[in-house]
Coordinates of C-alpha atoms in Angstrom, one line a residue:
M1 CA -34.3 -33.6 -1.1
A2 CA -33.2 -30.8 1.2
R3 CA -35.6 -28.0 2.0
P4 CA -34.9 -24.5 3.3
S5 CA -36.7 -25.5 6.5
D6 CA -34.2 -28.3 7.1
I7 CA -31.8 -28.1 9.9
S8 CA -28.8 -26.4 8.4
S9 CA -25.4 -27.9 9.0
T10 CA -23.8 -24.6 7.9
Q11 CA -24.5 -22.9 11.2
K12 CA -22.7 -25.7 13.0
L13 CA -19.8 -25.6 10.6
L14 CA -19.4 -21.8 10.9
G15 CA -19.6 -22.2 14.7
V16 CA -16.6 -24.6 14.5
I17 CA -14.6 -22.1 12.4
R18 CA -15.4 -19.2 14.6
K19 CA -14.4 -21.1 17.7
K20 CA -11.1 -22.0 16.1
R21 CA -10.4 -18.5 14.9
H22 CA -11.6 -16.6 18.0
G23 CA -11.2 -19.0 20.8
A24 CA -14.9 -18.7 21.9
P25 CA -18.1 -20.5 21.1
A26 CA -20.1 -19.2 18.2
V27 CA -23.4 -17.5 19.0
D28 CA -26.1 -17.7 16.3
R29 CA -27.7 -14.3 15.6
P30 CA -30.8 -13.2 13.7
A31 CA -30.2 -12.2 10.1
D32 CA -31.2 -8.6 10.7
M33 CA -28.6 -8.0 13.3
A34 CA -25.2 -6.7 12.6
P35 CA -22.3 -9.1 13.2
K36 CA -20.8 -8.8 16.7
K37 CA -17.4 -7.1 16.4
T38 CA -15.2 -9.5 18.4
G39 CA -12.7 -10.5 15.7
R40 CA -9.1 -9.8 15.2
F41 CA -9.5 -6.4 13.6
R42 CA -10.3 -3.3 15.5
L43 CA -9.9 -0.4 13.1
A44 CA -12.9 1.8 12.5
A45 CA -11.3 3.7 9.6
P46 CA -8.2 3.4 7.4
A47 CA -5.1 4.0 9.5
M48 CA -2.8 6.7 8.1
A49 CA 0.2 4.9 9.7
G50 CA -0.6 1.9 7.7
L51 CA -0.2 3.9 4.5
Q52 CA 3.5 4.3 5.3
R53 CA 4.0 0.6 5.5
T54 CA 4.2 -1.8 2.6
S55 CA 0.9 -3.4 2.0
T56 CA -0.5 -6.1 -0.3
V57 CA -3.5 -5.1 -2.4
G58 CA -5.8 -7.7 -4.0
V59 CA -7.4 -6.4 -7.2
D60 CA -10.5 -8.2 -8.4
I61 CA -11.7 -6.9 -11.7
G62 CA -15.3 -8.2 -12.1
R63 CA -17.9 -7.7 -14.8
D64 CA -19.6 -4.7 -13.1
Y65 CA -17.4 -3.9 -10.1
L66 CA -13.8 -3.4 -9.1
R67 CA -13.1 -4.7 -5.7
L68 CA -9.9 -3.8 -3.8
V69 CA -8.7 -5.1 -0.4
R70 CA -5.5 -3.7 1.2
I71 CA -3.8 -5.8 3.9
T72 CA -0.7 -5.2 6.0
E73 CA 1.1 -8.0 8.0
K74 CA 1.7 -6.8 11.5
G75 CA 3.5 -10.0 12.5
R76 CA 3.9 -13.6 11.5
G77 CA 0.4 -14.9 10.8
N78 CA -1.2 -11.6 11.9
W79 CA -2.8 -9.6 9.1
Q80 CA -4.8 -6.4 9.3
I81 CA -7.2 -5.2 6.7
Q82 CA -6.4 -1.5 6.2
D83 CA -9.2 -0.7 3.7
R84 CA -11.5 -2.3 1.1
R85 CA -13.5 -0.7 -1.7
R86 CA -16.2 -1.7 -4.2
L87 CA -16.2 0.6 -7.2
A88 CA -18.7 0.4 -10.1
I89 CA -17.0 0.1 -13.4
P90 CA -18.3 2.9 -15.7
P91 CA -20.5 1.4 -18.4
E92 CA -18.8 3.6 -21.0
S93 CA -15.3 2.5 -19.9
P94 CA -15.3 -1.4 -19.8
Y95 CA -12.2 -3.4 -19.4
G96 CA -9.8 -3.0 -22.3
T97 CA -10.5 0.6 -23.0
P98 CA -8.4 3.7 -22.2
G99 CA -11.2 4.9 -20.0
F100 CA -10.9 1.8 -17.8
E101 CA -7.2 2.5 -17.4
T102 CA -8.0 6.0 -16.1
F103 CA -10.6 4.6 -13.8
L104 CA -8.3 1.9 -12.4
K105 CA -5.4 4.3 -11.8
S106 CA -7.7 6.7 -9.8
A107 CA -9.1 3.8 -7.8
L108 CA -5.6 2.5 -6.9
A109 CA -4.4 6.0 -6.0
A110 CA -7.4 6.6 -3.7
L111 CA -6.8 3.3 -1.9
C112 CA -3.0 3.0 -1.8
R113 CA -1.7 6.5 -2.3
S114 CA 1.8 5.3 -3.4
P115 CA 2.9 2.4 -5.8
K116 CA 6.2 2.3 -3.9
H117 CA 4.6 0.9 -0.7
S118 CA 2.0 -1.4 -2.5
R119 CA 2.3 -4.9 -3.8
L120 CA -0.5 -5.5 -6.3
W121 CA -1.8 -9.0 -7.0
V122 CA -4.5 -9.7 -9.7
L123 CA -6.3 -12.8 -11.0
L124 CA -5.8 -14.2 -14.5
S125 CA -8.9 -15.7 -16.2
D126 CA -9.3 -19.5 -15.9
A127 CA -10.4 -19.9 -19.5
R128 CA -7.2 -21.4 -20.8
I129 CA -5.5 -22.5 -17.6
D130 CA -4.3 -26.1 -17.6
I131 CA -3.5 -27.4 -14.1
N132 CA -1.8 -30.9 -13.7
P133 CA -0.6 -32.6 -10.6
V134 CA 2.6 -34.4 -11.3
T135 CA 5.0 -36.6 -9.2
I136 CA 8.7 -36.4 -9.8
P137 CA 11.8 -38.1 -8.2
K138 CA 13.4 -36.0 -5.5
V139 CA 16.4 -34.4 -7.2
A140 CA 18.7 -31.4 -6.5
D141 CA 17.0 -28.0 -6.4
R142 CA 18.8 -27.0 -9.6
Q143 CA 17.3 -29.9 -11.5
I144 CA 13.7 -29.7 -10.3
G145 CA 12.6 -27.2 -13.0
N146 CA 14.1 -29.2 -15.8
V147 CA 12.5 -32.5 -14.6
I148 CA 9.1 -30.9 -14.2
Y149 CA 9.3 -29.2 -17.6
W150 CA 9.9 -32.5 -19.4
T151 CA 7.3 -34.3 -17.3
V152 CA 4.6 -31.8 -18.2
K153 CA 5.8 -31.7 -21.8
K154 CA 5.4 -35.4 -22.1
N155 CA 2.0 -35.6 -20.4
T156 CA 0.4 -32.5 -21.9
P157 CA 2.4 -30.9 -24.8
F158 CA 2.3 -27.1 -25.0
D159 CA 3.9 -24.4 -27.1
E160 CA 6.4 -22.3 -25.0
K161 CA 5.8 -19.3 -27.3
E162 CA 2.1 -19.2 -26.4
M163 CA 2.0 -20.7 -22.9
V164 CA 3.9 -20.0 -19.6
L165 CA 4.8 -23.0 -17.4
D166 CA 5.1 -22.7 -13.7
F167 CA 4.6 -25.0 -10.7
D168 CA 4.1 -25.2 -7.0
I169 CA 6.1 -27.7 -5.0
Q170 CA 3.9 -29.2 -2.3
G171 CA 6.4 -31.3 -0.5
E172 CA 7.8 -34.8 -0.3
L173 CA 5.4 -37.7 -0.5
P174 CA 5.3 -40.0 2.5
D175 CA 6.3 -43.7 2.4
Q176 CA 7.9 -43.4 -1.1
Q177 CA 11.1 -45.2 -2.0
P178 CA 12.9 -43.7 -3.7
P179 CA 11.7 -40.3 -2.4
K180 CA 9.3 -38.4 -4.6
L181 CA 8.0 -34.8 -4.7
A182 CA 4.3 -33.8 -5.2
V183 CA 4.1 -30.9 -7.6
M184 CA 1.1 -28.9 -9.0
A185 CA 2.2 -27.7 -12.4
Y186 CA 0.1 -25.3 -14.6
T187 CA 0.3 -23.5 -17.9
A188 CA -1.2 -20.1 -18.7
P189 CA -1.5 -18.1 -21.9
R190 CA 1.5 -15.9 -22.3
R191 CA -0.3 -13.2 -24.2
E192 CA -3.0 -12.6 -21.6
T193 CA -0.4 -12.6 -18.8
E194 CA 1.7 -10.0 -20.6
E195 CA -1.3 -7.8 -21.4
L196 CA -2.5 -7.8 -17.8
A197 CA 1.0 -6.9 -16.6
N198 CA 1.3 -4.2 -19.3
L199 CA -2.0 -2.7 -18.3
F200 CA -0.8 -1.9 -14.7
S201 CA 2.6 -0.8 -16.0
R202 CA 1.0 1.8 -18.3
I203 CA -0.9 3.4 -15.4
G204 CA 2.2 3.6 -13.2
W205 CA 1.2 0.8 -10.8
P206 CA 3.3 -2.2 -11.7
L207 CA 2.1 -5.6 -10.6
T208 CA 3.8 -7.8 -8.0
G209 CA 2.1 -10.9 -9.0
I210 CA -0.5 -12.6 -11.3
T211 CA -2.0 -15.8 -10.1
I212 CA -5.1 -17.9 -10.8
A213 CA -8.2 -18.5 -8.6
P214 CA -7.3 -22.0 -7.2
F215 CA -4.0 -20.8 -6.0
S216 CA -5.4 -17.5 -4.6
L217 CA -7.9 -19.5 -2.6
Q218 CA -5.1 -21.7 -1.3
N219 CA -3.8 -18.6 0.5
L220 CA -6.7 -18.8 3.0
F221 CA -5.5 -22.2 4.2
R222 CA -1.7 -21.6 4.0
T223 CA -2.0 -18.4 6.0
G224 CA -4.4 -20.0 8.5
W225 CA -7.0 -17.4 7.8
I226 CA -9.4 -20.4 7.6
P227 CA -8.0 -22.9 10.1
D228 CA -8.5 -26.0 8.0
A229 CA -4.9 -26.6 6.9
D230 CA -5.0 -30.1 8.6
M231 CA -8.2 -31.1 6.9
T232 CA -9.2 -32.0 3.3
V233 CA -11.5 -29.3 2.1
A234 CA -13.3 -28.7 -1.2
S235 CA -14.3 -25.5 -2.8
L236 CA -17.2 -25.2 -5.3
Y237 CA -17.2 -22.0 -7.3
L238 CA -20.4 -21.4 -9.3
E239 CA -20.0 -19.2 -12.4
D240 CA -22.7 -18.5 -15.0
D241 CA -21.7 -21.1 -17.5
F242 CA -19.4 -23.4 -15.5
S243 CA -18.4 -24.5 -12.0
R244 CA -14.9 -25.3 -10.6
I245 CA -14.1 -27.8 -7.9
D246 CA -10.9 -27.3 -6.0
I247 CA -9.7 -29.8 -3.4
Y248 CA -7.1 -28.8 -0.7
A249 CA -5.2 -31.1 1.6
D250 CA -2.8 -29.9 4.3
G251 CA -3.1 -26.4 2.8
N252 CA -2.1 -27.5 -0.7
L253 CA -4.2 -27.6 -3.9
V254 CA -4.2 -31.3 -4.8
M255 CA -7.0 -31.4 -7.4
T256 CA -9.0 -29.1 -9.6
R257 CA -11.7 -29.8 -12.1
G258 CA -14.1 -27.7 -14.2
I259 CA -17.8 -28.6 -14.7
K260 CA -19.9 -27.2 -17.5
A261 CA -23.0 -27.0 -15.2
G262 CA -23.3 -23.6 -13.5
L263 CA -25.8 -20.9 -12.6
D264 CA -27.1 -20.7 -16.1
S265 CA -28.3 -24.3 -15.9
M266 CA -30.3 -23.4 -12.8
I267 CA -31.7 -20.4 -14.6
D268 CA -32.6 -22.4 -17.7
A269 CA -34.3 -25.0 -15.5
L270 CA -36.3 -22.2 -13.8
V271 CA -37.4 -20.7 -17.1
E272 CA -38.3 -24.1 -18.5
G273 CA -40.2 -25.2 -15.4
F274 CA -42.1 -21.9 -15.2
G275 CA -43.1 -22.2 -18.9
E276 CA -44.7 -25.6 -18.2
R277 CA -46.6 -24.3 -15.1
K278 CA -47.9 -20.9 -16.4
A279 CA -51.6 -20.4 -16.0
G280 CA -52.6 -19.8 -19.6
P281 CA -51.4 -19.2 -23.1
D282 CA -51.6 -15.5 -22.6
A283 CA -49.3 -15.6 -19.5
A284 CA -46.0 -13.9 -20.1
P285 CA -42.9 -16.2 -20.3
L286 CA -40.2 -15.9 -17.7
A287 CA -37.1 -14.0 -18.9
P288 CA -33.6 -15.2 -18.0
Q289 CA -33.0 -11.9 -16.0
Q290 CA -36.2 -12.5 -14.1
A291 CA -35.2 -16.0 -13.4
R292 CA -31.9 -14.8 -12.1
E293 CA -33.7 -12.4 -9.8
M294 CA -35.9 -15.3 -8.6
L295 CA -32.9 -17.4 -8.0
Q296 CA -31.3 -14.7 -5.9
G297 CA -34.7 -14.4 -4.1
L298 CA -34.2 -17.8 -2.5
D299 CA -31.9 -16.1 0.1
S300 CA -33.8 -15.7 3.4
D301 CA -32.6 -12.1 3.6
T302 CA -34.3 -11.2 0.3
P303 CA -37.9 -9.9 0.6
L304 CA -40.7 -11.8 -1.0
R305 CA -41.5 -10.8 -4.6
R306 CA -44.4 -8.5 -5.3
E307 CA -47.6 -9.6 -6.9
T308 CA -46.8 -7.7 -10.0
D309 CA -43.6 -9.6 -10.5
V310 CA -43.5 -12.6 -12.7
G311 CA -43.5 -15.8 -10.8
F312 CA -45.0 -14.3 -7.6
G313 CA -47.2 -17.4 -7.0
L314 CA -44.4 -19.9 -7.0
G315 CA -43.0 -19.1 -3.6
K316 CA -39.5 -20.0 -2.5
E317 CA -40.2 -23.7 -2.2
G318 CA -41.7 -23.7 -5.7
I319 CA -38.6 -22.0 -7.1
F320 CA -36.3 -24.4 -5.3
H321 CA -38.4 -27.4 -6.7
L322 CA -37.9 -26.1 -10.3
I323 CA -34.1 -25.8 -10.0
E324 CA -33.7 -29.0 -8.0
P325 CA -33.0 -31.2 -11.1
A326 CA -30.1 -28.9 -12.2
L327 CA -28.8 -28.9 -8.6
E328 CA -29.0 -32.7 -8.5
R329 CA -27.0 -32.9 -11.8
L330 CA -24.4 -30.5 -10.3
A331 CA -24.2 -32.5 -7.1
R332 CA -23.7 -35.7 -9.1
Q333 CA -20.8 -34.1 -10.9
V334 CA -19.2 -33.0 -7.7
E335 CA -19.8 -36.5 -6.2
R336 CA -18.0 -38.2 -9.1
T337 CA -15.1 -35.8 -8.6
F338 CA -15.0 -36.7 -4.9
E339 CA -15.1 -40.4 -5.8
Y340 CA -12.2 -40.0 -8.2
F341 CA -10.2 -38.2 -5.6
T342 CA -10.8 -40.8 -2.9
S343 CA -9.9 -43.6 -5.4
T344 CA -6.5 -42.0 -6.1
K345 CA -6.0 -41.3 -2.4
P346 CA -7.8 -44.1 -0.4
D347 CA -6.7 -42.7 2.9
S348 CA -8.3 -39.3 2.3
R349 CA -11.9 -38.1 2.5
I350 CA -13.5 -34.7 2.0
D351 CA -14.2 -33.2 5.4
R352 CA -16.2 -30.2 4.2
I353 CA -17.1 -28.2 1.1
F354 CA -17.3 -24.4 0.7
V355 CA -19.5 -22.9 -1.9
S356 CA -19.0 -19.5 -3.4
S357 CA -20.2 -17.5 -6.5
P358 CA -20.1 -14.0 -7.9
M359 CA -23.9 -14.0 -7.5
N360 CA -25.8 -14.3 -4.3
V361 CA -26.1 -18.0 -3.5
S362 CA -29.0 -19.1 -1.3
Q363 CA -28.2 -21.0 1.9
S364 CA -30.7 -23.6 0.8
I365 CA -28.6 -24.4 -2.3
V366 CA -25.5 -24.8 0.0
D367 CA -27.4 -27.1 2.3
Y368 CA -28.8 -29.2 -0.5
I369 CA -25.3 -29.7 -2.0
G370 CA -23.9 -30.7 1.4
T371 CA -26.8 -33.1 2.0
Q372 CA -26.4 -34.8 -1.3
L373 CA -22.7 -35.2 -0.8
G374 CA -23.0 -36.2 2.9
T375 CA -20.5 -33.6 3.7
A376 CA -20.6 -30.5 5.9
S377 CA -21.2 -27.4 3.7
A378 CA -21.0 -23.7 4.1
L379 CA -20.8 -20.5 2.2
L380 CA -17.2 -19.4 1.6
D381 CA -17.3 -16.2 3.7
P382 CA -13.7 -15.4 4.9
L383 CA -14.8 -12.1 6.3
T384 CA -17.5 -13.6 8.5
D385 CA -17.5 -12.4 12.1
E386 CA -14.6 -10.1 11.4
D387 CA -14.4 -6.6 12.8
S388 CA -12.6 -5.0 9.9
T389 CA -12.6 -1.6 8.3
A390 CA -16.0 -0.8 6.9
C391 CA -16.4 -0.5 3.1
P392 CA -17.6 3.1 2.3
D393 CA -19.3 1.9 -0.8
V394 CA -21.6 -0.8 0.6
D395 CA -22.7 -2.0 4.0
D396 CA -21.1 -5.4 3.5
L397 CA -20.9 -6.2 7.2
R398 CA -24.7 -6.5 7.2
C399 CA -25.2 -7.8 3.6
V400 CA -23.7 -11.3 3.4
P401 CA -23.6 -11.5 -0.5
E402 CA -21.7 -8.2 -0.7
R403 CA -19.3 -9.4 2.0
I404 CA -18.7 -12.7 0.2
A405 CA -18.0 -10.9 -3.0
F406 CA -14.9 -9.5 -1.4
G407 CA -13.5 -13.0 -0.9
R408 CA -11.5 -13.1 -4.2
A409 CA -9.9 -9.8 -3.5
L410 CA -9.1 -10.9 0.1
C411 CA -7.5 -14.1 -1.2
L412 CA -5.3 -12.1 -3.6
A413 CA -4.3 -9.7 -0.8
L414 CA -3.0 -12.7 1.2
S415 CA -0.6 -13.6 -1.6
D416 CA 3.1 -13.7 -1.3
N417 CA 5.9 -15.1 -3.5
G418 CA 6.8 -17.5 -0.8
R419 CA 3.4 -19.3 -0.8
T420 CA 1.6 -18.2 -3.9
P421 CA 2.5 -19.3 -7.5
N422 CA 3.2 -16.2 -9.5
L423 CA 3.1 -16.0 -13.3
M424 CA 5.3 -12.9 -13.1
L425 CA 7.9 -14.9 -11.2
T426 CA 8.0 -18.3 -12.8
Y427 CA 10.4 -21.1 -12.0
K428 CA 12.9 -19.8 -14.6
D429 CA 12.9 -16.4 -12.9
R430 CA 13.4 -18.1 -9.5
E431 CA 16.3 -20.1 -10.9
R432 CA 17.9 -17.0 -12.2
E433 CA 17.4 -15.3 -8.9
A434 CA 18.8 -18.3 -7.1
S435 CA 21.8 -18.3 -9.4
V436 CA 22.4 -14.6 -8.8
K437 CA 22.0 -15.2 -5.0
R438 CA 24.6 -18.0 -5.2
I439 CA 27.0 -15.7 -7.1
N440 CA 26.4 -12.9 -4.6
R441 CA 27.0 -15.3 -1.7
T442 CA 30.2 -16.5 -3.3
V443 CA 31.4 -13.0 -3.9
F444 CA 30.4 -12.0 -0.4
T445 CA 32.2 -15.0 1.1
V446 CA 35.4 -14.2 -0.9
F447 CA 35.1 -10.6 0.1
I448 CA 34.7 -11.5 3.8
A449 CA 37.6 -14.0 3.5
A450 CA 39.8 -11.2 2.0
V451 CA 38.7 -8.8 4.7
L452 CA 39.5 -11.3 7.4
A453 CA 42.9 -12.1 5.8
C454 CA 43.7 -8.3 5.5
A455 CA 42.5 -7.9 9.1
A456 CA 44.7 -10.7 10.3
F457 CA 47.7 -9.4 8.3
F458 CA 47.1 -5.9 9.7
A459 CA 46.9 -7.3 13.2
Y460 CA 50.2 -9.2 12.7
Q461 CA 51.8 -6.0 11.3
D462 CA 50.5 -4.0 14.2
Y463 CA 51.9 -6.6 16.6
D464 CA 55.2 -6.6 14.8
I465 CA 55.3 -2.8 14.8
G466 CA 54.6 -2.9 18.5
K467 CA 57.5 -5.3 19.1
K468 CA 59.9 -3.1 17.1
R469 CA 58.8 0.0 18.9
E470 CA 59.5 -1.7 22.2
A471 CA 63.0 -2.7 20.8
V472 CA 63.6 0.9 19.7
A473 CA 62.5 2.2 23.0
G474 CA 64.9 -0.2 24.8
L475 CA 67.8 0.9 22.5
R476 CA 67.0 4.5 23.2
A477 CA 67.0 3.8 26.9
Q478 CA 70.4 2.1 26.6
I479 CA 71.7 5.0 24.6
A480 CA 70.4 7.4 27.2
Q481 CA 72.3 5.5 29.9
T482 CA 75.6 5.7 28.0
G483 CA 75.7 9.5 28.3
P484 CA 75.3 12.4 26.0
P485 CA 75.5 11.7 22.2
V486 CA 78.6 12.6 20.3
D487 CA 79.0 14.3 17.0
R488 CA 81.0 13.2 13.9
D489 CA 84.0 15.3 14.6
K490 CA 84.4 13.7 18.0
I491 CA 84.1 10.3 16.5
M492 CA 86.8 11.1 13.9
E493 CA 89.1 12.3 16.6
W494 CA 88.6 9.1 18.5
V495 CA 89.3 7.1 15.3
G496 CA 92.6 9.0 14.7
K497 CA 93.7 8.3 18.3
A498 CA 92.8 4.6 17.9
R499 CA 94.9 4.4 14.7
Q500 CA 97.9 6.0 16.4
S501 CA 97.5 3.5 19.3
N502 CA 97.4 0.6 16.8
D503 CA 100.5 1.9 15.1
R504 CA 102.4 2.0 18.4
F505 CA 101.2 -1.5 19.2
R506 CA 102.4 -2.8 15.8
I507 CA 105.8 -1.1 16.3
Y508 CA 106.2 -2.7 19.7
A509 CA 105.1 -6.1 18.4
D510 CA 107.7 -6.0 15.6
R511 CA 110.3 -4.8 17.9
Y512 CA 109.9 -7.6 20.4
L513 CA 108.9 -10.2 17.9
G514 CA 112.2 -12.1 18.1
L515 CA 112.2 -12.3 21.9
S516 CA 108.7 -13.5 21.8
L517 CA 109.5 -16.2 19.3
I518 CA 112.6 -17.4 21.3
G519 CA 110.5 -17.5 24.5
E520 CA 107.8 -19.5 22.8
L521 CA 110.4 -22.0 21.4
A522 CA 112.0 -22.3 24.9
A523 CA 108.5 -23.0 26.4
Q524 CA 107.7 -25.6 23.8
T525 CA 111.0 -27.5 23.9
P526 CA 111.1 -30.4 26.4
P527 CA 114.2 -31.2 28.5
H528 CA 115.4 -34.2 26.4
I529 CA 115.7 -32.0 23.3
R530 CA 118.8 -29.8 22.9
L531 CA 118.7 -26.9 20.4
T532 CA 122.0 -26.5 18.6
D533 CA 121.2 -23.7 16.1
L534 CA 118.4 -21.2 15.6
K535 CA 117.9 -18.9 12.5
I536 CA 115.0 -16.4 12.5
S537 CA 114.4 -14.5 9.2
L538 CA 112.1 -11.5 9.6
G539 CA 111.2 -9.0 6.8
P540 CA 111.2 -5.2 7.2
P541 CA 108.4 -3.8 9.6
P542 CA 105.3 -2.5 7.9
A543 CA 104.8 1.3 7.4
P544 CA 102.5 3.1 9.8
E545 CA 99.0 4.0 8.7
A546 CA 99.9 7.7 8.5
A547 CA 102.9 7.0 6.3
K548 CA 101.0 4.9 3.7
P549 CA 100.4 6.6 0.4
A550 CA 96.8 7.5 -0.5
G551 CA 94.8 7.5 -3.6
D552 CA 96.3 6.2 -6.9
A553 CA 99.8 5.9 -5.3
A554 CA 98.4 3.3 -2.9
K555 CA 97.0 1.3 -5.8
K556 CA 100.3 1.4 -7.7
E557 CA 102.5 0.4 -4.7
A558 CA 100.7 -2.8 -3.7
P559 CA 102.2 -4.3 -0.4
K560 CA 104.6 -7.2 -0.9
A561 CA 104.2 -10.4 1.1
R562 CA 106.5 -10.4 4.2
E563 CA 108.8 -13.5 4.5
E564 CA 109.2 -14.7 8.1
E565 CA 110.7 -18.1 8.6
I566 CA 112.5 -19.9 11.4
T567 CA 115.1 -22.7 10.9
L568 CA 115.6 -24.8 14.0
E569 CA 118.3 -27.4 14.5
G570 CA 118.7 -29.7 17.5
L571 CA 119.3 -33.1 19.1
I572 CA 116.9 -35.5 20.7
L573 CA 118.5 -37.5 23.6
G574 CA 117.3 -40.6 25.3
D575 CA 116.1 -44.0 24.2
R576 CA 116.6 -44.7 20.5
Q577 CA 113.1 -46.2 20.3
A578 CA 111.5 -42.9 21.4
F579 CA 113.4 -40.6 18.9
E580 CA 110.7 -40.5 16.2
T581 CA 107.9 -40.2 18.7
S582 CA 109.6 -37.4 20.5
L583 CA 110.2 -35.6 17.2
A584 CA 106.6 -36.0 16.2
A585 CA 105.3 -34.7 19.5
F586 CA 107.6 -31.7 19.4
T587 CA 106.5 -30.9 15.8
M588 CA 102.8 -31.1 16.9
A589 CA 103.5 -28.9 19.9
L590 CA 105.0 -26.2 17.6
E591 CA 102.0 -26.5 15.2
A592 CA 99.6 -25.9 18.1
S593 CA 101.4 -22.8 19.1
P594 CA 99.6 -19.5 18.2
L595 CA 103.0 -18.1 16.9
F596 CA 104.0 -20.8 14.4
K597 CA 102.5 -22.5 11.4
Q598 CA 103.5 -24.9 8.6
V599 CA 106.1 -26.7 10.7
T600 CA 108.0 -29.2 8.4
I601 CA 110.9 -31.6 9.1
Q602 CA 113.7 -30.7 6.7
K603 CA 116.2 -33.3 7.9
S604 CA 116.4 -36.0 10.6
G605 CA 118.9 -38.8 11.3
V606 CA 120.4 -40.8 14.2
G607 CA 124.1 -40.4 14.9
P608 CA 126.7 -40.8 17.7
Y609 CA 126.6 -38.3 20.5
L610 CA 129.1 -38.4 23.3
K611 CA 128.9 -42.0 24.7
G612 CA 125.5 -42.8 23.1
E613 CA 123.3 -41.9 20.2
A614 CA 121.1 -38.9 19.4
L615 CA 118.6 -37.9 16.7
H616 CA 119.8 -34.9 14.8
F617 CA 116.9 -32.9 13.1
I618 CA 116.3 -29.6 11.3
L619 CA 112.9 -28.0 11.3
N620 CA 111.5 -25.2 9.1
M621 CA 108.4 -23.1 10.2
K622 CA 106.7 -19.9 9.5
V623 CA 105.5 -17.1 11.8
E624 CA 101.7 -16.4 12.0
E625 CA 100.7 -13.0 10.6
Q626 CA 98.6 -12.2 13.7
V627 CA 101.7 -11.8 15.9
H628 CA 102.2 -8.3 14.4
G629 CA 99.1 -7.0 16.0

């Protein structure tokens, strides 16, 4: 059995944590000394500049107090507490009344000033929360939600109208073929979730997130606030009528279990034990509230009870002796939970256990639990050794229980949709957001492609316009070199002169056409061919352009085709064997001439000529139209 006088492993454990977080060895200090302010935070009062930045606010609605913690993230993994408050809930305005809404609104306005720059996170009661670790095959992101839904539905059926399903993907399991994903799925009552969200909406401070206690505590490890992400850590939370054990490995919640034994079992043991030990029949029995005060008196910082108080003669060791059976039963429940965890994961062991409670928990209780489990133990005090902004409502830097009480609000203030399951943003909401993002990315990609295509087309058009401008500039330069520009009248005058010149050329061509044809025939006729007769038939010369009728008269008097033919008669002398060849060569030479066309042999025959023979032929041909110019 552990005693308060035993050597506490808690101080050693806290020293390790402080050394990890601050880079310096921990120094034990007396309980009556204020904590040395050497931590990460160095603000003596709420910073006005921080009010302009978006901050995360953890809202812990307790039985008697409302605790608020406001945090801003200065950088990746660097958080700064801007303010924290503990406000007593008016007895006449408990939770669920209009007066409480007014109280909550004024408290948030005093701490945050503006809903626009505040992300509010709040806890949902664990009463009807069902958390189940499941393992699913590794599938596409779009199919994960559907696979988890049917897996949970098969293992623990639930009504979708009454319960909300969500999950936290913890990563791929090692050494699994085929690959599998570890998932922590949970269901929460839909009605309570909506009522909590509506409460904050009615007061004009809409919530960012609603989560549950095991996942909010997970923030301490995932953010590195407590540097135990590489260890397997357990958390024991002691409530009045139950206790909750949460186990975290690699910063993920891997197991949670509820135990019916809690603080009430210790109080009942204290009342029962005191009744058995009272001095006489007239001695007053111990009331539960008095037993609760005695249980809180186990803390070394609490002064000894007065003689007039019930149970004064017991002393702290006597009180501890009376609650020890309840503590042992609690330790056995926790031990069985640890044994079940190690049986499912043989390679894992619990490295340490943190104990927390809404009521002041004596260090001797924490040491006893750690000794019984053979595990290092400590109070869950995330604000220990931190130089943060002072709470104006209570000196929690000196009072450990009050500082520990801010732990739930701090865990909520470290929440973020990227690391904290959120009942206001379930997997269905995330799937819809992902679908909208995919559509937006597609639209954006198409838009960018269209912009790039238009830009390329515009660049091409600009390049083409530049080329055409260069061509126009070159033409203008050429025009400038040709001299001054001329007007229409000048051009018409030149056209008239050109027509007169063409008319003269046609007249000369027609006049000397016969001589030209005779000269061409003489040039094409070889020496062994003798021309005996030549007939040239030429039609009348065409009328000049000026003499042609215009308008309808020109259409009525269509020009007649001009008949121009030549009949050529001659003899071919020489060897009789070459007559036909010579005639064919002569005919081809005339066809090749630019003045003749359609050369045909009308007649050819061999006959006597002088002392020998000759080939007599007659050729018909036409004159090319181009010879008239």
